[in-house]
Coordinates of C-alpha atoms in Angstrom, one line a residue:
Chain A
M1 CA 229.4 201.1 19.1
T2 CA 230.9 203.7 16.7
D3 CA 230.4 207.4 17.1
R4 CA 228.4 207.4 13.9
K5 CA 225.9 205.0 15.3
V6 CA 225.7 206.9 18.5
I7 CA 224.9 210.1 16.7
L8 CA 222.3 208.5 14.5
G9 CA 220.7 206.7 17.5
N10 CA 220.5 209.9 19.5
L11 CA 219.0 211.8 16.6
V12 CA 216.4 209.1 16.0
I13 CA 215.4 209.1 19.7
G14 CA 215.3 212.9 19.7
L15 CA 213.1 213.0 16.5
L16 CA 210.8 210.3 17.9
V17 CA 210.3 212.3 21.1
I18 CA 209.6 215.6 19.3
G19 CA 207.4 213.8 16.7
L20 CA 205.3 212.1 19.4
G21 CA 205.0 215.5 21.1
G22 CA 203.6 216.7 17.8
C23 CA 201.1 213.7 17.7
A24 CA 199.9 214.7 21.3
A25 CA 199.4 218.3 20.1
I26 CA 197.4 217.1 17.2
Y27 CA 195.3 214.9 19.5
C28 CA 194.6 217.9 21.8
A29 CA 193.6 220.0 18.7
R30 CA 190.9 217.5 17.8
A31 CA 190.0 216.2 21.2
Y32 CA 186.3 217.2 20.9
G33 CA 186.0 216.0 17.3
V34 CA 184.1 213.0 16.2
N35 CA 187.3 210.9 16.2
P36 CA 190.2 212.6 17.9
W37 CA 192.6 209.8 16.8
H38 CA 191.8 210.4 13.1
F39 CA 194.6 212.9 12.6
A40 CA 196.9 211.9 15.5
G41 CA 196.9 208.2 14.4
R42 CA 197.8 209.1 10.9
Q43 CA 200.5 211.4 12.2
V44 CA 202.1 208.5 14.1
F45 CA 202.1 206.5 10.8
W46 CA 203.7 209.5 9.0
L47 CA 206.3 209.8 11.8
S48 CA 207.3 206.2 11.3
I49 CA 207.7 206.7 7.5
G50 CA 209.6 210.0 8.2
I51 CA 212.1 208.3 10.5
I52 CA 212.7 205.6 7.8
F53 CA 213.2 208.4 5.3
F54 CA 215.7 210.1 7.7
L55 CA 217.7 206.9 8.3
L56 CA 217.8 206.0 4.6
T57 CA 218.9 209.5 3.6
A58 CA 221.5 209.7 6.4
Q59 CA 223.1 206.5 5.1
I60 CA 223.7 207.8 1.6
P61 CA 227.2 209.3 1.1
F62 CA 227.0 213.1 0.7
R63 CA 228.8 213.0 -2.6
N64 CA 226.0 210.8 -4.0
L65 CA 223.4 213.2 -2.7
K66 CA 225.3 216.1 -4.3
K67 CA 225.2 214.3 -7.7
A68 CA 221.5 213.7 -7.4
A69 CA 220.6 217.2 -6.2
L70 CA 220.3 219.1 -9.5
P71 CA 218.4 216.3 -11.3
A72 CA 216.1 216.0 -8.3
A73 CA 215.5 219.8 -8.2
G74 CA 214.7 219.6 -12.0
S75 CA 212.3 216.8 -11.4
F76 CA 210.5 218.7 -8.6
L77 CA 210.2 221.7 -10.9
I78 CA 208.4 219.5 -13.4
I79 CA 206.2 218.1 -10.6
L80 CA 205.4 221.6 -9.4
I81 CA 204.3 222.6 -13.0
L82 CA 202.1 219.6 -13.1
T83 CA 200.7 220.5 -9.6
A84 CA 199.9 224.0 -10.7
F85 CA 197.7 222.7 -13.5
F86 CA 196.5 219.2 -12.4
G87 CA 196.9 219.4 -8.7
K88 CA 194.2 218.8 -6.1
E89 CA 192.6 222.0 -4.6
V90 CA 192.4 222.1 -0.8
N91 CA 191.6 225.2 1.2
N92 CA 191.6 227.3 -2.0
M93 CA 195.1 226.1 -2.9
R94 CA 196.1 223.8 -5.7
G95 CA 199.1 222.5 -4.0
W96 CA 198.6 218.7 -3.7
L97 CA 199.0 215.8 -6.1
Q98 CA 196.7 212.7 -5.6
I99 CA 198.6 209.4 -5.9
P100 CA 196.6 207.3 -8.4
F101 CA 194.5 204.5 -7.0
T102 CA 195.0 205.7 -3.4
S103 CA 193.6 208.3 -1.1
I104 CA 197.1 209.7 -0.4
R105 CA 197.8 213.3 -1.4
I106 CA 201.4 214.7 -1.4
Q107 CA 202.4 218.3 -1.3
P108 CA 205.5 218.6 -3.6
S109 CA 206.5 222.0 -2.3
E110 CA 207.3 220.4 1.1
L111 CA 209.1 217.4 -0.3
A112 CA 211.2 219.6 -2.7
K113 CA 213.0 221.5 0.0
P114 CA 216.1 219.3 0.5
A115 CA 216.7 219.0 -3.3
F116 CA 216.2 222.8 -3.7
L117 CA 218.5 223.7 -0.8
L118 CA 221.3 221.3 -1.7
S119 CA 221.2 222.5 -5.3
L120 CA 221.4 226.1 -4.1
C121 CA 224.3 225.3 -1.8
L122 CA 226.2 223.6 -4.6
L123 CA 225.6 226.4 -7.1
A124 CA 226.6 229.1 -4.5
S125 CA 229.8 227.2 -3.6
K126 CA 231.0 226.5 -7.1
E127 CA 234.5 228.1 -6.9
S128 CA 235.1 227.7 -10.6
W129 CA 232.4 230.2 -11.3
G130 CA 232.6 234.0 -10.7
E131 CA 230.4 235.6 -8.0
G132 CA 228.0 237.1 -10.6
K133 CA 227.4 233.8 -12.3
R134 CA 226.9 232.0 -9.1
Y135 CA 224.4 234.6 -8.0
A136 CA 222.5 234.5 -11.2
A137 CA 222.2 230.7 -11.1
T138 CA 221.0 230.6 -7.5
L139 CA 218.6 233.5 -8.1
F140 CA 217.2 231.8 -11.2
L141 CA 216.6 228.6 -9.3
T142 CA 214.9 230.3 -6.3
A143 CA 212.8 232.4 -8.6
L144 CA 211.6 229.3 -10.5
F145 CA 210.6 227.5 -7.3
C146 CA 209.0 230.6 -5.7
G147 CA 207.1 231.4 -8.9
L148 CA 205.6 227.9 -9.3
I149 CA 204.6 227.8 -5.6
L150 CA 203.0 231.3 -5.8
I151 CA 200.9 230.1 -8.8
Q152 CA 199.2 227.5 -6.4
P153 CA 198.9 230.1 -4.6
D154 CA 200.9 229.1 -1.4
F155 CA 202.3 232.4 -0.1
G156 CA 203.6 230.8 3.1
S157 CA 205.7 228.1 1.5
A158 CA 207.0 230.6 -1.1
T159 CA 208.1 232.9 1.7
I160 CA 210.3 230.1 3.2
Y161 CA 212.0 229.4 -0.1
A162 CA 212.5 233.2 -0.7
A163 CA 213.7 233.9 2.9
V164 CA 216.3 231.3 3.0
F165 CA 218.0 232.6 -0.2
P166 CA 219.5 235.9 1.1
L167 CA 220.6 234.2 4.3
L168 CA 222.4 231.5 2.2
L169 CA 224.1 234.3 0.2
I170 CA 225.3 235.9 3.5
C171 CA 226.7 232.5 4.7
A172 CA 228.2 231.7 1.4
G173 CA 230.3 234.9 1.5
F174 CA 228.5 236.9 -1.2
R175 CA 229.1 240.6 -1.1
K176 CA 226.5 242.8 0.5
R177 CA 225.2 244.3 -2.7
Y178 CA 224.0 240.9 -3.8
T179 CA 222.3 240.2 -0.5
L180 CA 220.7 243.6 -0.2
S181 CA 219.5 243.7 -3.8
T182 CA 217.9 240.3 -3.2
M183 CA 216.1 241.5 -0.1
F184 CA 214.8 244.6 -1.8
G185 CA 214.2 242.6 -5.0
W186 CA 211.5 240.5 -3.3
I187 CA 209.4 243.6 -2.6
P188 CA 207.9 244.0 -6.2
P189 CA 206.7 240.4 -6.5
T190 CA 205.2 240.5 -3.0
I191 CA 203.3 243.7 -3.9
L192 CA 202.2 242.1 -7.2
F193 CA 201.0 239.0 -5.3
V194 CA 199.0 241.2 -2.9
M195 CA 197.4 243.1 -5.8
I196 CA 196.4 239.9 -7.6
H197 CA 195.0 238.2 -4.5
P198 CA 192.7 240.6 -2.6
Y199 CA 192.4 238.3 0.4
A200 CA 196.1 239.0 1.2
L201 CA 195.4 242.7 1.3
R202 CA 192.4 242.1 3.6
R203 CA 194.5 240.1 5.9
I204 CA 197.2 242.8 6.1
K205 CA 194.5 245.5 6.8
A206 CA 192.9 243.2 9.5
F207 CA 196.4 242.7 11.1
L208 CA 196.8 246.5 11.3
A209 CA 193.3 247.0 12.8
P210 CA 192.2 243.7 14.4
S211 CA 189.2 245.2 16.1
D212 CA 187.6 246.5 12.9
D213 CA 186.3 243.4 11.3
Q214 CA 186.2 240.8 14.0
L215 CA 183.8 238.4 12.3
G216 CA 185.5 238.8 8.9
A217 CA 189.2 239.2 8.0
A218 CA 190.3 239.7 11.6
W219 CA 188.7 236.5 12.8
H220 CA 191.9 234.5 12.9
I221 CA 193.8 237.1 14.8
N222 CA 191.2 237.5 17.5
Q223 CA 190.8 233.7 17.9
F224 CA 194.5 233.2 18.2
R225 CA 194.6 235.8 21.0
I226 CA 191.6 234.4 22.9
T227 CA 193.1 230.9 22.6
M228 CA 196.4 232.1 24.1
A229 CA 194.6 233.9 26.9
N230 CA 192.7 230.7 27.7
G231 CA 196.0 229.0 28.2
G232 CA 197.3 231.3 30.9
W233 CA 200.4 230.2 32.7
F234 CA 200.0 226.4 32.8
G235 CA 197.2 225.7 30.3
A236 CA 193.4 225.8 30.3
D237 CA 191.5 224.4 33.3
G238 CA 191.9 220.6 33.2
N239 CA 194.0 221.1 30.0
E240 CA 190.7 221.2 28.0
V241 CA 191.5 222.7 24.7
T242 CA 187.9 223.8 24.1
W243 CA 188.6 227.1 22.3
A244 CA 191.1 225.8 19.8
N245 CA 188.8 222.9 19.1
A246 CA 185.7 225.1 18.6
Y247 CA 187.0 228.3 17.1
L248 CA 190.6 228.0 15.7
P249 CA 190.8 227.3 11.9
L250 CA 192.9 224.2 11.3
S251 CA 193.8 223.8 14.9
H252 CA 195.7 220.6 14.2
S253 CA 198.0 222.1 11.5
D254 CA 198.2 225.9 10.8
S255 CA 197.2 226.9 14.3
V256 CA 198.9 224.2 16.3
F257 CA 201.2 226.5 18.3
A258 CA 198.2 228.4 19.7
T259 CA 196.6 225.1 20.4
L260 CA 199.7 224.0 22.3
I261 CA 199.6 227.2 24.4
E262 CA 195.9 226.6 25.3
A263 CA 196.8 223.0 26.4
S264 CA 200.1 223.8 28.2
G265 CA 200.1 227.6 28.7
L266 CA 203.0 230.0 28.7
I267 CA 205.3 227.3 30.1
G268 CA 204.6 224.9 27.2
G269 CA 204.9 227.6 24.6
T270 CA 208.2 228.8 26.0
L271 CA 209.6 225.3 26.0
V272 CA 208.7 224.9 22.3
L273 CA 210.3 228.3 21.5
L274 CA 213.4 227.3 23.5
G275 CA 213.5 224.0 21.8
F276 CA 213.7 225.6 18.3
C277 CA 216.3 228.1 19.5
V278 CA 218.5 225.2 20.8
M279 CA 217.9 223.4 17.5
I280 CA 219.4 226.2 15.4
I281 CA 222.3 226.6 17.7
L282 CA 223.1 222.9 17.4
F283 CA 222.8 223.2 13.6
R284 CA 225.4 226.0 13.7
K285 CA 227.6 224.0 16.0
A286 CA 227.4 221.0 13.6
A287 CA 228.2 223.3 10.6
L288 CA 231.2 224.8 12.3
E289 CA 232.6 221.3 13.0
T290 CA 232.3 220.5 9.3
K291 CA 235.3 221.0 7.1
N292 CA 233.7 220.7 3.7
K293 CA 232.3 224.1 2.5
E294 CA 229.2 222.8 0.7
A295 CA 228.3 220.5 3.6
R296 CA 228.8 223.3 6.1
L297 CA 226.6 225.6 4.1
Y298 CA 223.9 223.0 3.7
I299 CA 223.8 222.0 7.3
F300 CA 223.3 225.6 8.6
C301 CA 220.9 226.5 5.9
A302 CA 218.8 223.3 6.5
G303 CA 218.5 224.5 10.1
L304 CA 217.6 228.0 8.9
M305 CA 214.9 226.6 6.6
L306 CA 213.3 224.8 9.5
I307 CA 213.6 227.7 11.9
I308 CA 212.2 230.2 9.4
Q309 CA 209.2 228.0 8.9
A310 CA 208.8 227.4 12.6
F311 CA 209.1 231.1 13.6
L312 CA 206.9 232.3 10.8
H313 CA 204.2 229.8 12.0
I314 CA 204.8 231.0 15.6
G315 CA 204.7 234.6 14.5
V316 CA 201.3 234.1 12.8
N317 CA 199.9 232.3 15.9
T318 CA 201.2 234.9 18.3
T319 CA 199.8 237.6 15.9
I320 CA 203.0 239.5 15.4
I321 CA 202.7 239.1 11.6
P322 CA 199.6 238.8 9.3
P323 CA 198.0 235.4 9.1
T324 CA 199.2 232.9 6.5
G325 CA 198.9 229.2 6.4
L326 CA 202.2 227.4 7.4
P327 CA 202.7 224.2 9.3
L328 CA 204.9 224.0 12.4
P329 CA 207.7 221.5 11.8
F330 CA 207.3 218.3 13.8
F331 CA 204.1 219.5 15.5
S332 CA 201.6 220.2 12.7
Y333 CA 199.6 217.5 11.0
G334 CA 200.8 216.6 7.5
G335 CA 202.7 213.7 6.0
S336 CA 204.4 215.7 3.3
N337 CA 205.6 218.3 5.8
L338 CA 207.0 215.7 8.1
A339 CA 208.6 213.7 5.3
G340 CA 210.1 216.9 3.9
V341 CA 211.6 217.8 7.3
M342 CA 213.0 214.3 7.8
L343 CA 214.6 214.3 4.3
L344 CA 216.1 217.7 5.1
L345 CA 217.5 216.4 8.4
G346 CA 218.7 213.1 6.8
T347 CA 220.6 215.0 4.2
A348 CA 222.1 217.3 6.9
C349 CA 223.2 214.2 8.8
S350 CA 224.9 212.8 5.7
A351 CA 226.6 216.1 5.1
Y352 CA 227.8 216.3 8.7
R353 CA 229.3 212.8 8.6
S354 CA 231.0 213.3 5.3
G355 CA 232.0 216.9 6.0
S356 CA 233.8 216.0 9.2
S357 CA 235.8 213.2 7.6
E358 CA 236.4 214.5 4.1
S359 CA 239.2 217.0 3.4
Q360 CA 238.1 220.5 2.6
I361 CA 239.1 220.2 -1.0
D362 CA 236.6 218.0 -2.8
P363 CA 238.4 215.5 -5.0
E364 CA 235.8 215.9 -7.7
T365 CA 236.4 219.6 -7.8
V366 CA 240.1 219.0 -8.3
K367 CA 239.3 216.5 -11.0
E368 CA 237.1 219.1 -12.8
D369 CA 239.8 221.8 -12.5
E370 CA 242.4 219.5 -14.0
Chain B
M1 CA 238.3 225.5 10.8
D2 CA 241.0 228.2 10.6
D3 CA 240.6 229.4 7.1
A4 CA 239.2 232.8 6.2
D5 CA 236.1 231.3 4.8
G6 CA 235.5 229.5 8.0
Q7 CA 236.0 232.6 10.1
R8 CA 233.7 234.6 7.9
F9 CA 231.1 231.8 8.2
R10 CA 231.4 231.8 12.0
K11 CA 230.8 235.6 12.2
Q12 CA 228.0 235.7 9.7
S13 CA 226.1 232.7 11.0
G14 CA 226.5 234.2 14.5
L15 CA 224.8 237.4 13.3
I16 CA 222.0 235.3 11.8
I17 CA 221.6 233.4 15.0
A18 CA 221.3 236.7 16.9
A19 CA 218.5 237.8 14.6
V20 CA 216.7 234.5 15.0
L21 CA 217.0 234.8 18.8
L22 CA 215.6 238.3 18.6
W23 CA 212.6 237.1 16.7
A24 CA 212.1 234.3 19.3
A25 CA 212.2 237.0 22.0
L26 CA 209.5 238.9 20.1
C27 CA 207.3 235.8 19.9
F28 CA 207.9 235.1 23.6
G29 CA 206.9 238.7 24.4
S30 CA 203.7 238.3 22.5
V31 CA 202.9 235.0 24.2
V32 CA 203.5 236.6 27.6
Y33 CA 201.3 239.6 26.7
F34 CA 198.3 237.5 25.7
T35 CA 198.6 234.7 28.3
V36 CA 199.4 236.9 31.3
I37 CA 199.0 240.6 30.8
Q38 CA 195.9 240.7 28.6
K39 CA 194.4 237.4 29.8
K40 CA 191.4 238.9 31.6
Y41 CA 190.4 241.1 28.7
Y42 CA 190.5 238.2 26.1
R43 CA 188.8 235.7 28.5
Q44 CA 186.0 238.1 29.0
K45 CA 185.7 238.5 25.2
A46 CA 185.6 234.7 25.0
L47 CA 182.8 234.5 27.6
E48 CA 180.8 237.1 25.6
T49 CA 181.3 235.3 22.3
A50 CA 180.9 231.7 23.0
W51 CA 179.3 230.9 26.4
F52 CA 175.6 230.6 26.7
Q53 CA 173.5 230.1 29.9
G54 CA 170.5 227.8 30.2
R55 CA 167.9 227.0 32.8
I56 CA 167.6 223.8 34.7
P57 CA 164.0 223.7 35.9
A58 CA 163.6 223.0 39.6
L59 CA 161.8 219.9 40.7
R60 CA 158.4 220.9 42.0
G61 CA 157.2 219.7 45.4
S62 CA 154.4 217.3 45.7
I63 CA 150.9 217.8 47.2
Y64 CA 149.7 215.2 49.7
S65 CA 146.3 214.7 51.2
S66 CA 146.0 214.6 55.0
D67 CA 146.2 210.8 54.9
G68 CA 149.4 210.9 53.0
T69 CA 148.0 210.1 49.5
V70 CA 149.9 211.8 46.6
L71 CA 147.5 214.2 44.9
A72 CA 150.1 215.8 42.6
S73 CA 153.7 215.2 41.9
S74 CA 156.4 216.3 39.4
R75 CA 159.4 214.7 37.9
L76 CA 162.3 216.4 36.2
E77 CA 163.5 214.6 33.1
F78 CA 166.1 215.3 30.4
F79 CA 165.2 213.9 27.1
L80 CA 168.0 212.1 25.3
F81 CA 167.6 211.7 21.6
W82 CA 169.5 209.0 19.8
K83 CA 170.0 209.6 16.1
K84 CA 170.0 206.0 14.9
D85 CA 171.3 206.9 11.4
K86 CA 174.5 208.3 12.9
V87 CA 175.3 205.4 15.2
K88 CA 178.8 204.2 14.3
D89 CA 179.4 200.9 16.0
A90 CA 178.1 198.3 18.4
A91 CA 179.6 200.1 21.5
E92 CA 177.7 203.2 20.6
A93 CA 174.5 201.3 20.1
L94 CA 175.0 199.6 23.5
F95 CA 175.6 203.0 25.2
G96 CA 172.5 204.3 23.5
R97 CA 170.4 201.4 24.7
K98 CA 171.7 201.8 28.3
L99 CA 170.8 205.4 28.3
Y100 CA 167.4 204.8 26.7
N101 CA 166.6 202.2 29.3
G102 CA 168.1 204.2 32.2
A103 CA 165.4 206.9 31.8
E104 CA 165.8 209.4 34.7
I105 CA 168.9 211.5 34.7
S106 CA 169.5 214.3 37.1
E107 CA 171.4 217.5 36.1
K108 CA 174.5 216.3 38.1
E109 CA 174.4 212.9 36.2
L110 CA 174.0 214.9 33.0
A111 CA 177.1 216.9 33.8
L112 CA 179.0 213.6 34.3
L113 CA 177.7 212.2 31.1
D114 CA 178.5 215.3 29.0
P115 CA 182.1 214.3 28.3
I116 CA 180.8 211.0 27.0
F117 CA 178.7 212.8 24.4
K118 CA 181.8 213.9 22.6
K119 CA 182.5 210.3 21.9
Y120 CA 179.0 209.6 20.7
P121 CA 177.9 212.7 18.8
S122 CA 174.6 211.1 17.8
A123 CA 173.3 211.7 21.4
V124 CA 171.5 214.9 22.0
W125 CA 169.9 216.1 25.2
V126 CA 167.2 218.7 25.8
E127 CA 167.2 220.2 29.2
T128 CA 164.1 222.3 29.6
R129 CA 161.3 219.8 29.2
E130 CA 159.2 219.0 32.2
R131 CA 156.6 216.3 32.5
R132 CA 154.0 216.4 35.2
K133 CA 151.8 213.7 36.6
R134 CA 148.6 215.7 37.0
L135 CA 145.6 215.0 39.0
P136 CA 142.6 217.0 37.8
G137 CA 140.9 219.6 39.9
I138 CA 143.7 220.9 42.1
E139 CA 145.2 223.6 39.9
H140 CA 144.1 226.4 42.1
L141 CA 145.8 224.7 45.1
E142 CA 149.0 224.6 43.0
Q143 CA 148.6 228.2 42.4
K144 CA 148.0 229.0 46.0
Y145 CA 151.2 227.1 47.1
D146 CA 153.2 227.9 44.0
T147 CA 155.9 229.8 45.8
V148 CA 156.5 226.9 48.2
L149 CA 156.2 224.2 45.5
R150 CA 158.3 225.7 42.7
G151 CA 161.8 225.8 44.3
Q152 CA 164.6 227.6 42.5
D153 CA 165.8 226.9 39.0
G154 CA 169.4 226.0 38.4
L155 CA 171.7 227.5 35.8
F156 CA 174.2 225.8 33.4
A157 CA 176.7 227.3 31.0
V158 CA 177.7 225.7 27.7
M159 CA 180.0 226.7 25.0
H160 CA 178.9 227.1 21.4
D161 CA 181.3 226.7 18.5
R162 CA 181.5 229.1 15.6
Y163 CA 178.6 227.3 13.9
G164 CA 176.4 227.6 17.0
R165 CA 176.7 224.0 18.0
R166 CA 177.2 222.9 21.6
V167 CA 180.8 221.9 22.3
P168 CA 180.6 218.5 23.9
G169 CA 182.4 218.4 27.3
S170 CA 182.0 222.1 27.9
L171 CA 178.9 221.9 30.1
K172 CA 179.3 223.5 33.5
I173 CA 176.7 223.7 36.2
I174 CA 176.8 227.2 37.6
R175 CA 174.0 226.8 40.1
A176 CA 172.2 223.5 41.0
Q177 CA 168.4 223.6 41.1
V178 CA 166.8 223.8 44.6
P179 CA 163.8 221.5 44.6
G180 CA 160.4 222.8 45.8
R181 CA 159.0 221.8 49.1
S182 CA 156.0 219.4 49.4
V183 CA 152.7 220.5 50.8
T184 CA 150.3 218.3 52.9
L185 CA 146.7 219.5 52.8
S186 CA 144.6 219.9 55.9
P187 CA 141.2 218.0 56.0
G188 CA 139.4 221.4 55.5
E189 CA 141.3 222.1 52.3
E190 CA 140.5 218.6 51.0
N191 CA 136.8 219.1 51.6
Q192 CA 136.9 222.4 49.6
Q193 CA 138.1 220.2 46.6

């Protein structure tokens, strides 16, 4: 068996194990519901689809994915515009598109991540452009995606798109002034968003004083804390996830980390945290082994995108940042989220394979220069 | 990867990893704080918020005549209601019929059955009903021996969700009921009746 097949085989086994762990977490989160298998069963289905997405994307040569990145990003921008006006509203957010003649809803902001990130990496690595031009192009693309997602309004997803951008600038070797101006540049739109949406301000106030409005804005924060306390060292008595089932909002998606802690305690929560830390270290290792600059940048930033989402979710669930709705990659219920993660990983796998075999100078770039 | 770009990438990605690990440490600290250090405080808060206690009426003792005839007896029952319109499938209908025909259920059996209710949400039980088989004319004797006959009520705790509904599977018997003792009347007391 070739190395390539071994790597792919190991990755698929790893993803299956983590994905099934996620299905178990979703089952726990709905264990006292009318049908606890309703969400867990669907997640198993989405996991199978996600693995197929991963395998298909990993098989496509990276140069073909690079060619398709910008058109795909453009298509997703059009889809996001359509979603903002004709999307399905769920939990006060118009972020889903209903597939005609089916009951399936997709969340374009989750599926767009690989195309967005790869386009960003390509624009940031374009050696024929000056630094200023590369910065303007990447900033423009990020601002478009973030703006369209904020219209929905999905502050959590927009934060992930916005947060990965300055980190990508650092890794791509942009000078500090570009990185710093980006970080400070996000402050005015954030303030504007909070002013337009009063619920965001209420959540920030509740985060600062959680004992003031326990039945109102601080409800989430207090329930997260009680759920974790119920978990203790090894999980609630008999691993009964009663509090998460009865009191946590969206215990199977946006609150799944707290649910996991109630089921498996500090030990389980620590294992998940450690797992994500190991994951980002492996992404860095894979990036360092890759010779192609664009591929290297993409691999590390794909890992960062996953980790940012995971640690923002965990930060919300452990109440160290104000509440916002974000799924935990691999563990939260949601087909679009899982499919988006698998596409991101599949593209990273393709980049790793091509990056470790291709020469550092991309033949296409040489052709363009000539 | 020996080029300058590669070296810079190694250094900068290392710094980002350090920041990520710092964030993970912060999250871990918060988990430790709430699961271990502040556990008692928040569990107490949970008890005050969601757990409610209820009474399990004690089974009253019987009153017998001097020749052993039962003059008065009590029976503790839990009423199980089956909402037929919410019955989902044949298995649930069968479970409902079995319970319906089974009739008498003690509080211990009820605790055992409680997890099954989460599977069949159309089943509802009421715990504080008591049906008596009364024989007329002996109320004052019941009053006289009430302290002996009544026993001690039991206590259960059950969790309510944010909408005030019972959480199936959360029922805990805190204290079992102690049945009352039976009384056998002397011939003189019978004659007074």
